[in-house]
PDB file of C-alpha atoms and ligand atoms in Angstrom:
ATOM      1  CA  MET U 616     120.516 167.990 159.684  1.00  0.00           C
ATOM      2  CA  THR U 617     118.615 166.404 162.576  1.00  0.00           C
ATOM      3  CA  PRO U 618     118.393 162.593 162.905  1.00  0.00           C
ATOM      4  CA  ASP U 619     114.691 162.873 161.952  1.00  0.00           C
ATOM      5  CA  ALA U 620     115.512 164.832 158.795  1.00  0.00           C
ATOM      6  CA  GLN U 621     118.193 162.273 157.869  1.00  0.00           C
ATOM      7  CA  ALA U 622     115.754 159.396 158.408  1.00  0.00           C
ATOM      8  CA  ALA U 623     113.163 161.146 156.213  1.00  0.00           C
ATOM      9  CA  HIS U 624     115.755 161.800 153.474  1.00  0.00           C
ATOM     10  CA  ARG U 625     116.898 158.151 153.520  1.00  0.00           C
ATOM     11  CA  ALA U 626     113.270 156.945 153.399  1.00  0.00           C
ATOM     12  CA  PHE U 627     112.617 159.186 150.363  1.00  0.00           C
ATOM     13  CA  LEU U 628     115.767 157.931 148.587  1.00  0.00           C
ATOM     14  CA  ASP U 629     114.960 154.280 149.295  1.00  0.00           C
ATOM     15  CA  ARG U 630     111.371 154.660 148.044  1.00  0.00           C
ATOM     16  CA  TYR U 631     112.545 156.402 144.898  1.00  0.00           C
ATOM     17  CA  TYR U 632     115.445 154.076 144.070  1.00  0.00           C
ATOM     18  CA  ARG U 633     113.550 150.885 144.908  1.00  0.00           C
ATOM     19  CA  LEU U 634     111.309 151.771 141.963  1.00  0.00           C
ATOM     20  CA  THR U 635     113.999 153.021 139.579  1.00  0.00           C
ATOM     21  CA  HIS U 636     117.354 151.331 140.261  1.00  0.00           C
ATOM     22  CA  HIS U 637     116.842 148.619 137.592  1.00  0.00           C
ATOM     23  CA  VAL U 638     116.663 151.228 134.841  1.00  0.00           C
ATOM     24  CA  TYR U 639     118.851 153.833 136.525  1.00  0.00           C
ATOM     25  CA  ASP U 640     122.024 153.583 134.395  1.00  0.00           C
ATOM     26  CA  ALA U 641     120.173 153.106 131.104  1.00  0.00           C
ATOM     27  CA  THR U 642     118.052 156.233 131.596  1.00  0.00           C
ATOM     28  CA  ARG U 643     120.572 158.508 133.356  1.00  0.00           C
ATOM     29  CA  LYS U 644     123.053 158.406 130.497  1.00  0.00           C
ATOM     30  CA  TYR U 645     120.584 160.674 128.657  1.00  0.00           C
ATOM     31  CA  PHE U 646     120.678 163.445 131.234  1.00  0.00           C
ATOM     32  CA  LEU U 647     123.606 163.077 133.639  1.00  0.00           C
ATOM     33  CA  PHE U 648     126.061 164.671 131.193  1.00  0.00           C
ATOM     34  CA  GLY U 649     129.682 165.525 131.964  1.00  0.00           C
ATOM     35  CA  ARG U 650     130.417 162.531 134.179  1.00  0.00           C
ATOM     36  CA  ASP U 651     132.912 160.850 131.867  1.00  0.00           C
ATOM     37  CA  GLY U 652     134.773 164.120 131.269  1.00  0.00           C
ATOM     38  CA  VAL U 653     135.252 164.489 135.016  1.00  0.00           C
ATOM     39  CA  LEU U 654     136.467 160.892 135.296  1.00  0.00           C
ATOM     40  CA  ASP U 655     139.021 161.644 132.538  1.00  0.00           C
ATOM     41  CA  ARG U 656     140.224 164.691 134.438  1.00  0.00           C
ATOM     42  CA  LEU U 657     140.372 162.789 137.715  1.00  0.00           C
ATOM     43  CA  LEU U 658     142.355 160.005 136.113  1.00  0.00           C
ATOM     44  CA  ALA U 659     144.822 162.440 134.537  1.00  0.00           C
ATOM     45  CA  SER U 660     146.644 162.822 137.871  1.00  0.00           C
ATOM     46  CA  ASP U 661     148.418 160.367 140.153  1.00  0.00           C
ATOM     47  CA  TRP U 662     146.560 159.195 143.223  1.00  0.00           C
ATOM     48  CA  THR U 663     145.781 155.835 144.775  1.00  0.00           C
ATOM     49  CA  THR U 664     142.747 156.416 147.028  1.00  0.00           C
ATOM     50  CA  LEU U 665     139.303 157.806 146.153  1.00  0.00           C
ATOM     51  CA  VAL U 666     135.901 157.937 147.863  1.00  0.00           C
ATOM     52  CA  GLU U 667     132.742 158.694 145.887  1.00  0.00           C
ATOM     53  CA  ILE U 668     129.934 160.330 147.850  1.00  0.00           C
ATOM     54  CA  GLY U 669     126.536 159.016 146.722  1.00  0.00           C
ATOM     55  CA  PRO U 670     127.944 156.387 144.323  1.00  0.00           C
ATOM     56  CA  GLY U 671     124.415 155.236 143.419  1.00  0.00           C
ATOM     57  CA  THR U 672     124.632 152.091 141.310  1.00  0.00           C
ATOM     58  CA  GLY U 673     128.464 152.169 141.380  1.00  0.00           C
ATOM     59  CA  ARG U 674     128.665 153.196 137.714  1.00  0.00           C
ATOM     60  CA  ASN U 675     131.505 155.697 138.225  1.00  0.00           C
ATOM     61  CA  LEU U 676     133.462 153.495 140.634  1.00  0.00           C
ATOM     62  CA  ALA U 677     133.295 150.599 138.145  1.00  0.00           C
ATOM     63  CA  ARG U 678     134.680 152.822 135.362  1.00  0.00           C
ATOM     64  CA  ILE U 679     137.479 154.140 137.571  1.00  0.00           C
ATOM     65  CA  HIS U 680     138.342 150.605 138.704  1.00  0.00           C
ATOM     66  CA  ARG U 681     138.570 149.424 135.082  1.00  0.00           C
ATOM     67  CA  ARG U 682     141.007 152.220 134.236  1.00  0.00           C
ATOM     68  CA  ARG U 683     143.008 152.181 137.479  1.00  0.00           C
ATOM     69  CA  PRO U 684     142.664 148.672 138.919  1.00  0.00           C
ATOM     70  CA  THR U 685     145.350 149.232 141.561  1.00  0.00           C
ATOM     71  CA  ALA U 686     143.501 152.172 143.177  1.00  0.00           C
ATOM     72  CA  THR U 687     141.734 151.713 146.525  1.00  0.00           C
ATOM     73  CA  LEU U 688     138.133 152.859 146.049  1.00  0.00           C
ATOM     74  CA  GLY U 689     135.268 153.501 148.440  1.00  0.00           C
ATOM     75  CA  GLY U 690     131.876 155.128 148.740  1.00  0.00           C
ATOM     76  CA  LEU U 691     129.581 156.808 151.264  1.00  0.00           C
ATOM     77  CA  GLU U 692     125.899 156.311 150.409  1.00  0.00           C
ATOM     78  CA  ALA U 693     122.742 157.447 152.221  1.00  0.00           C
ATOM     79  CA  SER U 694     120.325 155.040 150.512  1.00  0.00           C
ATOM     80  CA  ASP U 695     120.316 151.415 151.671  1.00  0.00           C
ATOM     81  CA  VAL U 696     118.844 150.372 148.304  1.00  0.00           C
ATOM     82  CA  MET U 697     121.625 152.026 146.286  1.00  0.00           C
ATOM     83  CA  ARG U 698     124.332 150.879 148.715  1.00  0.00           C
ATOM     84  CA  ALA U 699     123.297 147.245 148.261  1.00  0.00           C
ATOM     85  CA  HIS U 700     123.338 147.736 144.489  1.00  0.00           C
ATOM     86  CA  ALA U 701     126.789 149.396 144.469  1.00  0.00           C
ATOM     87  CA  ARG U 702     128.204 146.714 146.741  1.00  0.00           C
ATOM     88  CA  ARG U 703     127.076 143.979 144.381  1.00  0.00           C
ATOM     89  CA  ARG U 704     128.539 145.784 141.385  1.00  0.00           C
ATOM     90  CA  CYS U 705     131.782 146.863 143.098  1.00  0.00           C
ATOM     91  CA  PRO U 706     132.791 144.032 145.457  1.00  0.00           C
ATOM     92  CA  TRP U 707     136.376 145.401 145.509  1.00  0.00           C
ATOM     93  CA  ALA U 708     135.193 148.747 146.987  1.00  0.00           C
ATOM     94  CA  ARG U 709     134.177 149.538 150.542  1.00  0.00           C
ATOM     95  CA  ILE U 710     130.837 151.311 150.564  1.00  0.00           C
ATOM     96  CA  ASP U 711     129.707 152.692 153.918  1.00  0.00           C
ATOM     97  CA  ALA U 712     126.277 153.934 154.960  1.00  0.00           C
ATOM     98  CA  GLY U 713     126.225 157.629 155.791  1.00  0.00           C
ATOM     99  CA  PHE U 714     125.348 161.171 154.837  1.00  0.00           C
ATOM    100  CA  ALA U 715     127.520 163.582 152.894  1.00  0.00           C
ATOM    101  CA  GLU U 716     126.813 166.396 155.356  1.00  0.00           C
ATOM    102  CA  ASP U 717     128.357 164.733 158.423  1.00  0.00           C
ATOM    103  CA  GLY U 718     129.617 161.266 157.415  1.00  0.00           C
ATOM    104  CA  ASP U 719     133.127 160.183 158.429  1.00  0.00           C
ATOM    105  CA  ILE U 720     134.629 160.080 154.928  1.00  0.00           C
ATOM    106  CA  GLY U 721     138.095 159.508 156.341  1.00  0.00           C
ATOM    107  CA  ALA U 722     136.944 156.258 157.949  1.00  0.00           C
ATOM    108  CA  VAL U 723     135.710 154.663 154.694  1.00  0.00           C
ATOM    109  CA  LEU U 724     139.182 153.561 153.583  1.00  0.00           C
ATOM    110  CA  GLY U 725     140.773 153.878 157.022  1.00  0.00           C
ATOM    111  CA  ALA U 726     142.615 157.102 156.073  1.00  0.00           C
ATOM    112  CA  PRO U 727     141.704 160.422 154.417  1.00  0.00           C
ATOM    113  CA  PRO U 728     141.333 159.836 150.657  1.00  0.00           C
ATOM    114  CA  GLN U 729     143.414 161.703 148.051  1.00  0.00           C
ATOM    115  CA  ARG U 730     140.366 162.262 145.870  1.00  0.00           C
ATOM    116  CA  ILE U 731     136.649 162.671 146.639  1.00  0.00           C
ATOM    117  CA  LEU U 732     134.045 162.607 143.878  1.00  0.00           C
ATOM    118  CA  MET U 733     130.503 164.026 144.023  1.00  0.00           C
ATOM    119  CA  SER U 734     128.729 163.218 140.775  1.00  0.00           C
ATOM    120  CA  TYR U 735     125.119 164.396 140.453  1.00  0.00           C
ATOM    121  CA  CYS U 736     124.548 164.032 144.170  1.00  0.00           C
ATOM    122  CA  LEU U 737     125.274 167.534 145.541  1.00  0.00           C
ATOM    123  CA  SER U 738     122.013 168.625 143.857  1.00  0.00           C
ATOM    124  CA  MET U 739     120.153 166.128 146.097  1.00  0.00           C
ATOM    125  CA  PHE U 740     121.796 167.048 149.394  1.00  0.00           C
ATOM    126  CA  THR U 741     119.750 168.859 152.015  1.00  0.00           C
ATOM    127  CA  ASP U 742     122.708 171.033 153.055  1.00  0.00           C
ATOM    128  CA  LYS U 743     125.053 171.432 150.083  1.00  0.00           C
ATOM    129  CA  GLY U 744     127.508 173.830 151.758  1.00  0.00           C
ATOM    130  CA  ARG U 745     127.934 171.558 154.744  1.00  0.00           C
ATOM    131  CA  ALA U 746     128.566 168.585 152.456  1.00  0.00           C
ATOM    132  CA  ILE U 747     131.337 170.439 150.588  1.00  0.00           C
ATOM    133  CA  ASP U 748     132.964 171.573 153.847  1.00  0.00           C
ATOM    134  CA  ASN U 749     132.751 168.049 155.270  1.00  0.00           C
ATOM    135  CA  ALA U 750     134.400 166.558 152.161  1.00  0.00           C
ATOM    136  CA  ARG U 751     137.215 169.142 152.097  1.00  0.00           C
ATOM    137  CA  ARG U 752     137.888 168.544 155.781  1.00  0.00           C
ATOM    138  CA  HIS U 753     138.344 164.828 155.146  1.00  0.00           C
ATOM    139  CA  LEU U 754     140.744 165.112 152.190  1.00  0.00           C
ATOM    140  CA  ALA U 755     144.331 163.943 152.532  1.00  0.00           C
ATOM    141  CA  PRO U 756     146.884 166.806 152.385  1.00  0.00           C
ATOM    142  CA  GLY U 757     147.194 167.910 148.751  1.00  0.00           C
ATOM    143  CA  GLY U 758     143.922 166.089 147.949  1.00  0.00           C
ATOM    144  CA  GLU U 759     141.107 167.251 145.659  1.00  0.00           C
ATOM    145  CA  LEU U 760     137.310 167.171 145.697  1.00  0.00           C
ATOM    146  CA  TRP U 761     135.668 167.043 142.241  1.00  0.00           C
ATOM    147  CA  VAL U 762     132.008 167.918 141.690  1.00  0.00           C
ATOM    148  CA  VAL U 763     129.895 167.479 138.556  1.00  0.00           C
ATOM    149  CA  ASP U 764     126.204 168.345 138.737  1.00  0.00           C
ATOM    150  CA  PHE U 765     123.279 170.267 137.301  1.00  0.00           C
ATOM    151  CA  ALA U 766     124.189 173.936 136.909  1.00  0.00           C
ATOM    152  CA  ASP U 767     121.639 176.715 136.910  1.00  0.00           C
ATOM    153  CA  LEU U 768     120.073 175.251 133.728  1.00  0.00           C
ATOM    154  CA  ASN U 769     119.939 178.592 131.995  1.00  0.00           C
ATOM    155  CA  GLY U 770     116.770 178.646 129.925  1.00  0.00           C
ATOM    156  CA  LEU U 771     115.752 175.109 130.783  1.00  0.00           C
ATOM    157  CA  ARG U 772     112.805 175.958 133.002  1.00  0.00           C
ATOM    158  CA  ALA U 773     110.873 172.792 132.231  1.00  0.00           C
ATOM    159  CA  MET U 774     113.882 170.704 133.244  1.00  0.00           C
ATOM    160  CA  ARG U 775     114.138 172.644 136.531  1.00  0.00           C
ATOM    161  CA  ARG U 776     110.495 171.879 137.327  1.00  0.00           C
ATOM    162  CA  PHE U 777     111.034 168.206 136.454  1.00  0.00           C
ATOM    163  CA  LEU U 778     114.071 167.974 138.751  1.00  0.00           C
ATOM    164  CA  SER U 779     112.395 169.641 141.715  1.00  0.00           C
ATOM    165  CA  ALA U 780     109.740 166.914 141.668  1.00  0.00           C
ATOM    166  CA  PHE U 781     112.580 164.506 142.535  1.00  0.00           C
ATOM    167  CA  HIS U 782     114.100 166.677 145.301  1.00  0.00           C
ATOM    168  CA  VAL U 783     116.894 167.762 142.934  1.00  0.00           C
ATOM    169  CA  GLU U 784     117.998 171.391 142.964  1.00  0.00           C
ATOM    170  CA  ALA U 785     120.574 172.902 140.564  1.00  0.00           C
ATOM    171  CA  VAL U 786     123.924 173.875 142.082  1.00  0.00           C
ATOM    172  CA  PRO U 787     124.533 177.641 141.915  1.00  0.00           C
ATOM    173  CA  ASP U 788     128.056 178.911 141.146  1.00  0.00           C
ATOM    174  CA  ASP U 789     128.091 181.294 144.102  1.00  0.00           C
ATOM    175  CA  LEU U 790     127.659 178.368 146.511  1.00  0.00           C
ATOM    176  CA  LEU U 791     130.682 176.650 144.941  1.00  0.00           C
ATOM    177  CA  HIS U 792     132.779 179.836 145.156  1.00  0.00           C
ATOM    178  CA  ARG U 793     131.647 180.581 148.721  1.00  0.00           C
ATOM    179  CA  HIS U 794     132.822 177.143 149.802  1.00  0.00           C
ATOM    180  CA  GLY U 795     136.249 177.551 148.250  1.00  0.00           C
ATOM    181  CA  ALA U 796     136.120 176.138 144.698  1.00  0.00           C
ATOM    182  CA  SER U 797     139.460 176.710 142.976  1.00  0.00           C
ATOM    183  CA  HIS U 798     138.037 175.977 139.520  1.00  0.00           C
ATOM    184  CA  VAL U 799     134.450 176.196 138.142  1.00  0.00           C
ATOM    185  CA  SER U 800     133.450 175.525 134.513  1.00  0.00           C
ATOM    186  CA  HIS U 801     130.227 174.711 132.671  1.00  0.00           C
ATOM    187  CA  GLY U 802     128.948 172.380 130.016  1.00  0.00           C
ATOM    188  CA  PRO U 803     126.970 173.552 126.971  1.00  0.00           C
ATOM    189  CA  LEU U 804     123.925 175.747 127.821  1.00  0.00           C
ATOM    190  CA  ARG U 805     125.189 175.745 131.437  1.00  0.00           C
ATOM    191  CA  TYR U 806     123.484 172.366 131.730  1.00  0.00           C
ATOM    192  CA  PHE U 807     126.171 171.031 134.071  1.00  0.00           C
ATOM    193  CA  VAL U 808     128.879 172.499 136.272  1.00  0.00           C
ATOM    194  CA  VAL U 809     132.284 171.034 137.127  1.00  0.00           C
ATOM    195  CA  ALA U 810     134.113 172.264 140.213  1.00  0.00           C
ATOM    196  CA  ARG U 811     137.396 171.377 141.866  1.00  0.00           C
ATOM    197  CA  PHE U 812     138.292 172.064 145.483  1.00  0.00           C
ATOM    198  CA  THR U 813     141.536 171.480 147.307  1.00  0.00           C
ATOM    199  CA  ALA U 814     142.039 170.310 150.887  1.00  0.00           C
TER     200      ALA U 814
HETATM  201  C1  SAM X2312     121.550 160.980 141.125  1.00  0.00           C
HETATM  202  S1  SAM X2312     122.377 159.734 142.045  1.00  0.00           S
HETATM  203  C2  SAM X2312     124.026 159.798 141.339  1.00  0.00           C
HETATM  204  C3  SAM X2312     124.742 158.474 141.428  1.00  0.00           C
HETATM  205  C4  SAM X2312     126.179 158.467 140.875  1.00  0.00           C
HETATM  206  N1  SAM X2312     127.025 159.355 141.632  1.00  0.00           N
HETATM  207  C5  SAM X2312     126.212 158.780 139.402  1.00  0.00           C
HETATM  208  O1  SAM X2312     126.873 159.733 138.990  1.00  0.00           O
HETATM  209  O2  SAM X2312     125.595 158.015 138.638  1.00  0.00           O
HETATM  210  C6  SAM X2312     122.585 160.501 143.641  1.00  0.00           C
HETATM  211  C7  SAM X2312     123.084 159.560 144.719  1.00  0.00           C
HETATM  212  O3  SAM X2312     123.346 160.318 145.907  1.00  0.00           O
HETATM  213  C8  SAM X2312     122.779 159.638 147.027  1.00  0.00           C
HETATM  214  N2  SAM X2312     122.488 160.624 148.082  1.00  0.00           N
HETATM  215  C9  SAM X2312     121.470 161.528 148.102  1.00  0.00           C
HETATM  216  N3  SAM X2312     121.549 162.278 149.218  1.00  0.00           N
HETATM  217  C10 SAM X2312     122.655 161.867 149.905  1.00  0.00           C
HETATM  218  C11 SAM X2312     123.299 162.300 151.109  1.00  0.00           C
HETATM  219  N4  SAM X2312     122.814 163.319 151.831  1.00  0.00           N
HETATM  220  N5  SAM X2312     124.440 161.673 151.492  1.00  0.00           N
HETATM  221  C12 SAM X2312     124.953 160.638 150.748  1.00  0.00           C
HETATM  222  N6  SAM X2312     124.384 160.190 149.606  1.00  0.00           N
HETATM  223  C13 SAM X2312     123.255 160.803 149.180  1.00  0.00           C
HETATM  224  C14 SAM X2312     121.546 158.959 146.448  1.00  0.00           C
HETATM  225  O4  SAM X2312     121.079 157.909 147.254  1.00  0.00           O
HETATM  226  C15 SAM X2312     122.073 158.486 145.099  1.00  0.00           C
HETATM  227  O5  SAM X2312     122.717 157.248 145.199  1.00  0.00           O
END
């Protein structure tokens, strides 16, 4: 991704979220399914450090913090508007500015995190494969990357058209497998996909 392409992507995100961030959490609970299931699975194992890529409003980080208050949490966020919002909501987390595709995820908490979370953000990335590779590279030894996102939306053509208007593109299984997923499963109607990767 060239610096110009990154600047254009950030400008799009800031325009979009400046208009929608007040109602973001209230509306997204109706279509960002599967997030809480992934948080349950993440929290079923022992770890102390986690970075969320594209934390948005900080909704997931706040839930993780409530359930594991001793964990050290961070984020890497491309949109200045969303970063400011997440920082206000999660003052105990360190949220850096940067892009999933080439951001220094290891620098967010000062050391490679044991867990990385991508929740409904891979579908927005310009280069999804590069973002997965970058996250895996920055994991601590024995660490895990967890992804939850729109799957191929089997049969939901209208939804696919709606998403593409917002620069959102479903995440195909073969991309996840090509980039080393060790586990891939789907929600009802293949609406969402959950994938786990190891370091
Ligand atoms: C649909 S929101 C999801 C927010 C949150 N993860 C959740 O589950 O509610 C996608 C987030 O990814 C961020 N984002 C989009 N492209 C990005 C990129 N290339 N690098 C980092 N963050 C990005 C957006 O600014 C936004 O905050």
